[in-house]
Short mmCIF file of C-alpha atoms and ligand atoms in Angstrom, two decimals:
data_model
loop_
_atom_site.label_atom_id
_atom_site.label_comp_id
_atom_site.label_asym_id
_atom_site.label_seq_id
_atom_site.Cartn_x
_atom_site.Cartn_y
_atom_site.Cartn_z
CA MET O 26 148.23 -142.12 -23.30
CA SER O 27 151.32 -144.20 -22.40
CA VAL O 28 151.09 -146.50 -19.37
CA SER O 29 153.70 -144.52 -17.41
CA LEU O 30 151.87 -141.20 -17.99
CA TYR O 31 148.60 -142.88 -16.98
CA ASN O 32 150.24 -144.21 -13.78
CA ALA O 33 151.72 -140.78 -12.97
CA CYS O 34 148.28 -139.13 -13.38
CA ALA O 35 146.69 -141.81 -11.18
CA VAL O 36 149.29 -141.22 -8.43
CA VAL O 37 148.81 -137.43 -8.58
CA GLY O 38 145.01 -137.84 -8.55
CA ALA O 39 145.05 -140.28 -5.63
CA SER O 40 147.46 -138.09 -3.63
CA THR O 41 145.30 -134.99 -4.24
CA LEU O 42 142.16 -136.85 -3.20
CA SER O 43 143.84 -138.22 -0.06
CA TYR O 44 145.11 -134.74 0.83
CA ILE O 45 141.65 -133.17 0.36
CA SER O 46 139.99 -136.00 2.35
CA PHE O 47 142.53 -135.62 5.17
CA LYS O 48 142.08 -131.83 5.28
CA THR O 49 138.26 -132.11 5.23
CA LEU O 50 138.23 -134.77 7.94
CA SER O 51 140.65 -132.93 10.24
CA THR O 52 138.71 -129.66 9.73
CA LEU O 53 135.41 -131.39 10.56
CA LEU O 54 136.98 -133.03 13.60
CA PHE O 55 138.43 -129.69 14.70
CA TYR O 56 135.14 -127.80 14.50
CA LEU O 57 132.75 -130.53 15.62
CA HIS O 58 134.31 -132.06 18.70
CA SER O 59 133.20 -131.10 22.19
CA SER O 60 135.07 -128.87 24.63
CA LYS O 61 137.92 -130.32 26.65
CA ILE O 62 138.46 -127.21 28.77
CA GLN O 63 137.60 -129.35 31.83
CA ARG O 64 141.06 -130.91 31.40
CA TYR O 65 142.28 -127.73 33.12
CA HIS O 66 139.69 -127.86 35.89
CA HIS O 67 141.74 -129.91 38.31
CA GLY O 68 143.18 -129.80 41.81
CA HIS O 69 141.89 -127.62 44.62
CA GLU O 70 139.79 -124.64 43.40
CA PRO O 71 141.28 -124.01 39.93
CA TRP O 72 141.70 -120.37 38.84
CA ALA O 73 141.83 -118.68 35.44
CA LEU O 74 143.24 -115.22 34.74
CA VAL O 75 141.79 -113.16 31.87
CA THR O 76 143.45 -109.91 30.76
CA GLY O 77 141.30 -107.07 29.39
CA ALA O 78 138.36 -108.65 31.20
CA SER O 79 136.28 -105.54 31.83
CA ASP O 80 134.56 -105.66 28.43
CA GLY O 81 133.98 -107.43 25.12
CA ILE O 82 135.51 -110.85 24.48
CA GLY O 83 137.50 -110.85 27.75
CA LEU O 84 134.34 -110.38 29.82
CA GLU O 85 132.65 -113.21 27.91
CA PHE O 86 135.64 -115.48 28.67
CA VAL O 87 135.12 -114.66 32.35
CA ASN O 88 131.43 -115.61 32.13
CA GLN O 89 131.97 -118.88 30.27
CA LEU O 90 134.86 -119.94 32.53
CA ALA O 91 132.77 -119.20 35.63
CA GLN O 92 129.89 -121.22 34.13
CA ARG O 93 132.35 -124.13 33.88
CA GLY O 94 133.30 -123.83 37.55
CA PHE O 95 136.55 -121.84 37.28
CA ASN O 96 137.37 -119.07 39.75
CA VAL O 97 138.49 -116.07 37.73
CA ILE O 98 140.90 -113.14 38.14
CA LEU O 99 139.70 -110.21 36.03
CA HIS O 100 142.44 -107.92 34.80
CA GLY O 101 141.73 -104.38 33.60
CA ARG O 102 142.88 -100.79 33.91
CA SER O 103 139.83 -99.22 35.56
CA GLU O 104 139.10 -100.33 39.12
CA THR O 105 135.66 -98.70 38.97
CA LYS O 106 134.68 -100.58 35.81
CA LEU O 107 136.07 -103.87 37.13
CA LYS O 108 134.18 -103.48 40.42
CA LYS O 109 130.98 -102.86 38.47
CA ARG O 110 131.60 -106.07 36.49
CA LEU O 111 132.28 -107.91 39.75
CA SER O 112 128.94 -106.80 41.20
CA GLU O 113 127.19 -108.18 38.08
CA LEU O 114 129.12 -111.47 38.08
CA GLN O 115 129.01 -112.42 41.76
CA PRO O 116 125.22 -112.99 42.01
CA LYS O 117 125.29 -115.15 38.83
CA TYR O 118 127.95 -117.70 39.80
CA LYS O 119 129.04 -119.81 42.78
CA THR O 120 132.73 -119.37 41.92
CA SER O 121 135.10 -116.71 43.32
CA PHE O 122 136.47 -113.66 41.53
CA LYS O 123 139.50 -111.44 42.12
CA LEU O 124 140.64 -108.23 40.44
CA LEU O 125 144.04 -107.29 39.03
CA VAL O 126 144.15 -103.58 38.27
CA LEU O 127 147.10 -102.71 36.04
CA ASP O 128 147.39 -100.36 33.11
CA ALA O 129 149.00 -102.38 30.33
CA THR O 130 151.23 -99.43 29.46
CA ALA O 131 152.87 -99.64 32.91
CA PRO O 132 156.62 -100.36 32.81
CA ALA O 133 157.83 -103.75 34.09
CA THR O 134 159.29 -102.47 37.37
CA PRO O 135 159.77 -104.59 40.52
CA GLU O 136 156.41 -103.13 41.71
CA PHE O 137 154.77 -104.40 38.52
CA ASP O 138 156.11 -107.92 39.18
CA GLU O 139 155.00 -107.71 42.82
CA THR O 140 151.42 -106.66 41.86
CA VAL O 141 151.05 -109.54 39.37
CA LEU O 142 152.61 -112.17 41.62
CA SER O 143 150.63 -111.17 44.69
CA ALA O 144 147.37 -111.45 42.66
CA VAL O 145 148.07 -115.14 42.00
CA GLN O 146 149.91 -116.02 45.20
CA GLY O 147 148.69 -119.27 46.75
CA LEU O 148 146.20 -119.90 43.92
CA ASN O 149 145.91 -123.04 41.81
CA LEU O 150 146.24 -121.14 38.52
CA THR O 151 145.60 -123.43 35.53
CA VAL O 152 144.42 -121.08 32.75
CA VAL O 153 145.74 -117.72 31.46
CA ILE O 154 144.00 -115.87 28.64
CA HIS O 155 145.98 -113.00 27.15
CA ASN O 156 143.09 -111.03 25.70
CA VAL O 157 144.00 -107.37 26.32
CA ALA O 158 144.54 -105.10 23.31
CA GLY O 159 144.57 -101.38 22.72
CA ASN O 160 146.73 -98.37 22.05
CA GLY O 161 147.14 -97.04 25.59
CA GLU O 162 144.39 -94.45 25.07
CA ALA O 163 140.73 -94.53 26.10
CA LYS O 164 139.66 -95.14 22.48
CA VAL O 165 141.28 -97.16 19.72
CA ASP O 166 141.73 -95.53 16.32
CA MET O 167 143.23 -96.65 13.00
CA PRO O 168 146.00 -94.22 11.99
CA MET O 169 148.24 -94.73 8.99
CA PHE O 170 151.87 -95.37 10.00
CA LEU O 171 153.02 -91.94 8.77
CA ASP O 172 150.73 -90.29 11.33
CA PHE O 173 152.12 -92.06 14.42
CA SER O 174 153.81 -90.05 17.17
CA ALA O 175 156.48 -91.73 19.33
CA LYS O 176 153.96 -92.00 22.20
CA GLN O 177 151.39 -93.66 19.95
CA CYS O 178 153.98 -96.17 18.68
CA ASP O 179 154.85 -97.09 22.27
CA GLY O 180 151.16 -97.34 23.22
CA TRP O 181 150.43 -99.94 20.54
CA ILE O 182 153.54 -101.98 21.25
CA ASP O 183 153.19 -101.75 25.05
CA VAL O 184 149.58 -102.88 25.35
CA ASN O 185 149.58 -105.50 22.60
CA ALA O 186 153.02 -107.10 22.94
CA ARG O 187 155.17 -105.90 25.84
CA PHE O 188 152.57 -106.27 28.64
CA THR O 189 151.64 -109.79 27.48
CA THR O 190 155.31 -110.76 27.33
CA HIS O 191 155.96 -109.65 30.92
CA LEU O 192 152.80 -111.30 32.18
CA THR O 193 153.89 -114.54 30.48
CA ARG O 194 157.34 -114.22 32.08
CA LEU O 195 155.68 -113.99 35.50
CA LEU O 196 152.77 -116.40 35.09
CA LEU O 197 154.29 -119.28 33.17
CA PRO O 198 156.27 -120.48 36.23
CA VAL O 199 153.02 -120.26 38.23
CA LEU O 200 151.16 -122.37 35.63
CA LEU O 201 153.96 -124.95 35.74
CA LYS O 202 153.14 -125.64 39.38
CA SER O 203 149.57 -126.76 38.45
CA GLN O 204 150.01 -128.80 35.28
CA PRO O 205 148.26 -129.41 32.94
CA GLY O 206 147.78 -125.74 32.14
CA LEU O 207 146.48 -123.59 29.30
CA MET O 208 147.71 -120.27 27.94
CA LEU O 209 145.80 -118.53 25.13
CA PHE O 210 146.90 -115.46 23.15
CA MET O 211 144.28 -113.42 21.29
CA SER O 212 145.46 -112.71 17.78
CA SER O 213 143.65 -111.32 14.79
CA ALA O 214 142.82 -111.75 11.11
CA VAL O 215 145.25 -108.90 10.48
CA THR O 216 148.04 -111.50 10.51
CA GLU O 217 146.39 -113.19 7.50
CA MET O 218 146.04 -110.08 5.36
CA ALA O 219 147.73 -106.69 5.02
CA SER O 220 145.59 -104.22 6.97
CA PRO O 221 145.99 -100.50 6.35
CA GLY O 222 145.54 -98.46 9.53
CA ALA O 223 146.58 -101.41 11.68
CA SER O 224 150.31 -101.71 11.04
CA LEU O 225 151.54 -101.71 14.63
CA TYR O 226 148.58 -103.77 15.83
CA THR O 227 149.40 -106.29 13.08
CA GLY O 228 153.08 -106.32 14.01
CA ALA O 229 152.21 -106.93 17.66
CA LYS O 230 149.74 -109.72 16.87
CA ALA O 231 152.28 -111.40 14.56
CA TYR O 232 154.76 -111.17 17.45
CA LEU O 233 152.26 -112.90 19.78
CA GLU O 234 151.67 -115.68 17.25
CA ALA O 235 155.42 -116.24 16.87
CA LEU O 236 155.88 -116.18 20.65
CA THR O 237 153.11 -118.78 21.07
CA LYS O 238 154.68 -121.05 18.45
CA CYS O 239 158.07 -120.99 20.19
CA LEU O 240 156.69 -121.34 23.73
CA ASN O 241 154.60 -124.29 22.58
CA VAL O 242 157.72 -126.13 21.42
CA GLU O 243 159.79 -125.02 24.43
CA MET O 244 157.13 -126.46 26.77
CA LYS O 245 157.19 -129.80 24.91
CA MET O 246 161.00 -129.84 24.79
CA GLN O 247 161.18 -129.29 28.55
CA GLY O 248 158.53 -131.95 29.26
CA HIS O 249 155.86 -129.52 30.52
CA ASP O 250 152.14 -130.05 29.93
CA ILE O 251 151.13 -126.49 29.07
CA GLU O 252 148.93 -125.99 26.03
CA MET O 253 149.84 -122.81 24.13
CA LYS O 254 147.49 -121.49 21.45
CA SER O 255 147.13 -118.26 19.52
CA LEU O 256 143.65 -117.42 18.22
CA THR O 257 143.44 -115.93 14.74
CA THR O 258 140.21 -114.02 15.02
CA GLY O 259 137.98 -112.25 12.53
CA MET O 260 135.27 -109.77 13.39
CA VAL O 261 133.53 -110.21 16.74
CA ALA O 262 130.67 -107.89 17.72
CA THR O 263 132.10 -105.75 20.53
CA THR O 264 131.70 -102.06 21.33
CA GLN O 265 135.30 -101.45 20.34
CA THR O 266 134.59 -102.50 16.75
CA GLY O 267 131.36 -100.49 16.68
CA ARG O 268 129.34 -103.72 16.25
CA SER O 269 126.51 -105.12 18.32
CA GLU O 270 124.29 -108.22 18.43
CA LYS O 271 122.29 -106.93 15.45
CA ASP O 272 125.43 -107.11 13.27
CA VAL O 273 126.06 -110.79 14.06
CA SER O 274 126.28 -113.00 10.95
CA PHE O 275 128.19 -116.04 9.70
CA VAL O 276 131.39 -113.97 9.53
CA VAL O 277 130.71 -111.57 12.43
CA ALA O 278 130.64 -113.68 15.60
CA SER O 279 128.86 -112.75 18.79
CA THR O 280 131.20 -112.75 21.81
CA ARG O 281 129.25 -115.73 23.16
CA ALA O 282 129.64 -117.81 19.97
CA PHE O 283 133.31 -116.86 19.60
CA VAL O 284 134.25 -117.80 23.17
CA ARG O 285 132.19 -121.00 23.04
CA ALA O 286 134.01 -121.96 19.81
CA THR O 287 137.38 -121.18 21.42
CA LEU O 288 136.75 -123.22 24.54
CA ALA O 289 135.68 -126.09 22.28
CA GLN O 290 139.10 -126.08 20.59
CA VAL O 291 141.30 -126.46 23.65
CA GLY O 292 142.43 -129.55 25.52
CA TRP O 293 143.70 -131.36 22.43
CA SER O 294 147.17 -132.83 22.58
CA TRP O 295 147.66 -132.46 18.80
CA GLY O 296 147.14 -129.78 16.19
CA THR O 297 148.93 -126.52 15.49
CA PRO O 298 149.33 -123.77 18.12
CA ARG O 299 147.88 -121.18 15.69
CA ILE O 300 144.14 -121.79 15.37
CA THR O 301 141.06 -120.05 13.97
CA PRO O 302 138.44 -121.16 16.49
CA TYR O 303 135.33 -119.72 14.82
CA ILE O 304 134.31 -121.56 11.63
CA GLY O 305 132.83 -118.46 9.92
CA HIS O 306 136.21 -116.73 10.22
CA TRP O 307 138.02 -119.80 8.89
CA VAL O 308 135.81 -119.90 5.78
CA GLN O 309 136.17 -116.13 5.32
CA PHE O 310 140.00 -116.14 5.59
CA GLY O 311 140.23 -119.22 3.34
CA LEU O 312 138.21 -117.54 0.61
CA ILE O 313 140.00 -114.19 0.82
CA THR O 314 143.54 -115.58 0.98
CA SER O 315 142.91 -117.82 -2.04
CA LEU O 316 142.34 -114.71 -4.19
CA PRO O 317 145.10 -112.87 -6.09
CA THR O 318 146.93 -110.38 -3.83
CA ARG O 319 145.64 -107.32 -5.72
CA LEU O 320 142.04 -108.45 -5.19
CA GLN O 321 142.77 -109.27 -1.52
CA ASP O 322 144.10 -105.73 -1.04
CA MET O 323 140.94 -104.24 -2.60
CA ILE O 324 138.71 -106.31 -0.31
CA VAL O 325 140.77 -105.43 2.76
CA ILE O 326 140.74 -101.70 1.93
CA SER O 327 136.96 -101.79 1.57
CA MET O 328 136.61 -103.73 4.88
CA VAL O 329 138.90 -101.26 6.66
CA LYS O 330 136.86 -98.32 5.35
CA LYS O 331 133.69 -99.94 6.73
CA VAL O 332 135.33 -100.51 10.14
CA GLN O 333 136.58 -96.89 10.17
CA ALA O 334 133.04 -95.69 9.42
CA GLN O 335 131.63 -97.91 12.23
CA MET O 336 134.27 -96.60 14.64
CA ALA O 337 133.48 -93.01 13.65
CA LYS O 338 129.79 -93.65 14.46
CA ARG O 339 130.88 -95.12 17.82
CA ASP O 340 132.77 -91.89 18.60
N1 NAP T 7 136.41 -107.62 18.40
C1 NAP T 7 137.00 -108.03 17.28
O1 NAP T 7 136.43 -107.96 16.18
C2 NAP T 7 138.38 -108.62 17.34
C3 NAP T 7 138.92 -109.14 16.16
C4 NAP T 7 140.19 -109.71 16.20
C5 NAP T 7 140.89 -109.77 17.39
N2 NAP T 7 140.34 -109.25 18.51
C6 NAP T 7 141.13 -109.31 19.74
O2 NAP T 7 140.31 -109.76 20.80
C7 NAP T 7 140.72 -109.16 22.02
C8 NAP T 7 139.55 -108.49 22.70
O3 NAP T 7 138.97 -107.56 21.79
P1 NAP T 7 137.61 -106.79 22.15
O4 NAP T 7 136.98 -106.41 20.86
O5 NAP T 7 136.83 -107.57 23.14
O6 NAP T 7 138.20 -105.47 22.80
P2 NAP T 7 137.54 -104.47 23.88
O7 NAP T 7 136.07 -104.66 23.93
O8 NAP T 7 138.09 -103.14 23.55
O9 NAP T 7 138.19 -104.98 25.23
C9 NAP T 7 139.53 -104.77 25.46
C10 NAP T 7 139.82 -104.96 26.92
O10 NAP T 7 141.18 -104.58 27.16
C11 NAP T 7 141.19 -103.56 28.16
N3 NAP T 7 142.27 -102.62 27.95
C12 NAP T 7 142.48 -101.81 26.89
N4 NAP T 7 143.59 -101.07 27.08
C13 NAP T 7 144.07 -101.41 28.28
C14 NAP T 7 145.19 -100.97 29.05
N5 NAP T 7 146.01 -100.02 28.62
N6 NAP T 7 145.40 -101.54 30.25
C15 NAP T 7 144.58 -102.50 30.73
N7 NAP T 7 143.49 -102.93 30.06
C16 NAP T 7 143.24 -102.39 28.86
C17 NAP T 7 139.85 -102.88 28.03
O11 NAP T 7 139.61 -102.12 29.21
P3 NAP T 7 138.54 -100.90 29.25
O12 NAP T 7 137.23 -101.59 29.49
O13 NAP T 7 139.02 -100.08 30.38
O14 NAP T 7 138.62 -100.21 27.93
C18 NAP T 7 138.95 -104.08 27.82
O15 NAP T 7 138.73 -104.76 29.01
C19 NAP T 7 141.86 -108.22 21.66
O16 NAP T 7 143.09 -108.87 21.84
C20 NAP T 7 141.64 -107.95 20.17
O17 NAP T 7 142.83 -107.62 19.50
C21 NAP T 7 139.10 -108.66 18.52
#
């Protein structure tokens, strides 16, 4: 081998090794460091607002934020269900709770703005978690695009993208008053892989990820200290997905483990705004996306069929 070829191979080898070492180290750092959520627990009586807080992951966010001393506004569409949650939460924690009852399909009228703004008026709001998702109906299903009616199209877009956009429009100026602040957007593994039966959900989640990315830079450009993150999430055991604690595994997170992992990943001043907080999901996506597209599609189709079967059992 000539000296120049030998040198070229050595440079390529050293660069590859450095890249792998850097990636491994930053991944370990990302998943192993402790939570910095307390960065947002500042000022007089800090508040967090969680959308879609009457169940599943949203309700677990409420619990873990209250455990960390945050007062929490629970958003949901059913006042009865939210009041029931309130009666379970209040005896457990010393913090305060408020309710924001709003159907996420509601149009952004002046009354809508008034309801949102009066819920946060006078509060030291430092955290907003955009968790709500759905199709505007009582139950979520997985129709193929060809089967969508106009109303169903609007339902998916309204709940998953439009509502979150309007809430951000109203709440970002409120967060700016109590900097540093945190805004999280729940996204999904569907943005990593093509998911049949979830086209509009996928489109909406991709929209939220893109919105987060831009807002993150806009905040920096304007000198604001607001952390913006979207959470690329794999399977979490909630009633909506037809999963329960007994289905929890390395790749199916419990709500508790998922939320704990998420709260551990915030408060950093560096890193990308699009994160996969739960390590089992990160490994799963990494393995699947490294496969040839045809194989990825086969795996995704089989996963979707399983989810459809679980959802059918739920019904
Ligand atoms: N679970 C997973 O495997 C998974 C995976 C990837 C991403 N995610 C994301 O994680 C988030 C939470 O998921 P989850 O499984 O915890 O869902 P979930 O158990 O179905 O909870 C959804 C919450 O949103 C509320 N909601 C639904 N439609 C609404 C509407 N029109 N107006 C107001 N509130 C409404 C629900 O209220 P009700 O109680 O009245 O129904 C509930 O509080 C979502 O953004 C989802 O896309 C979940």
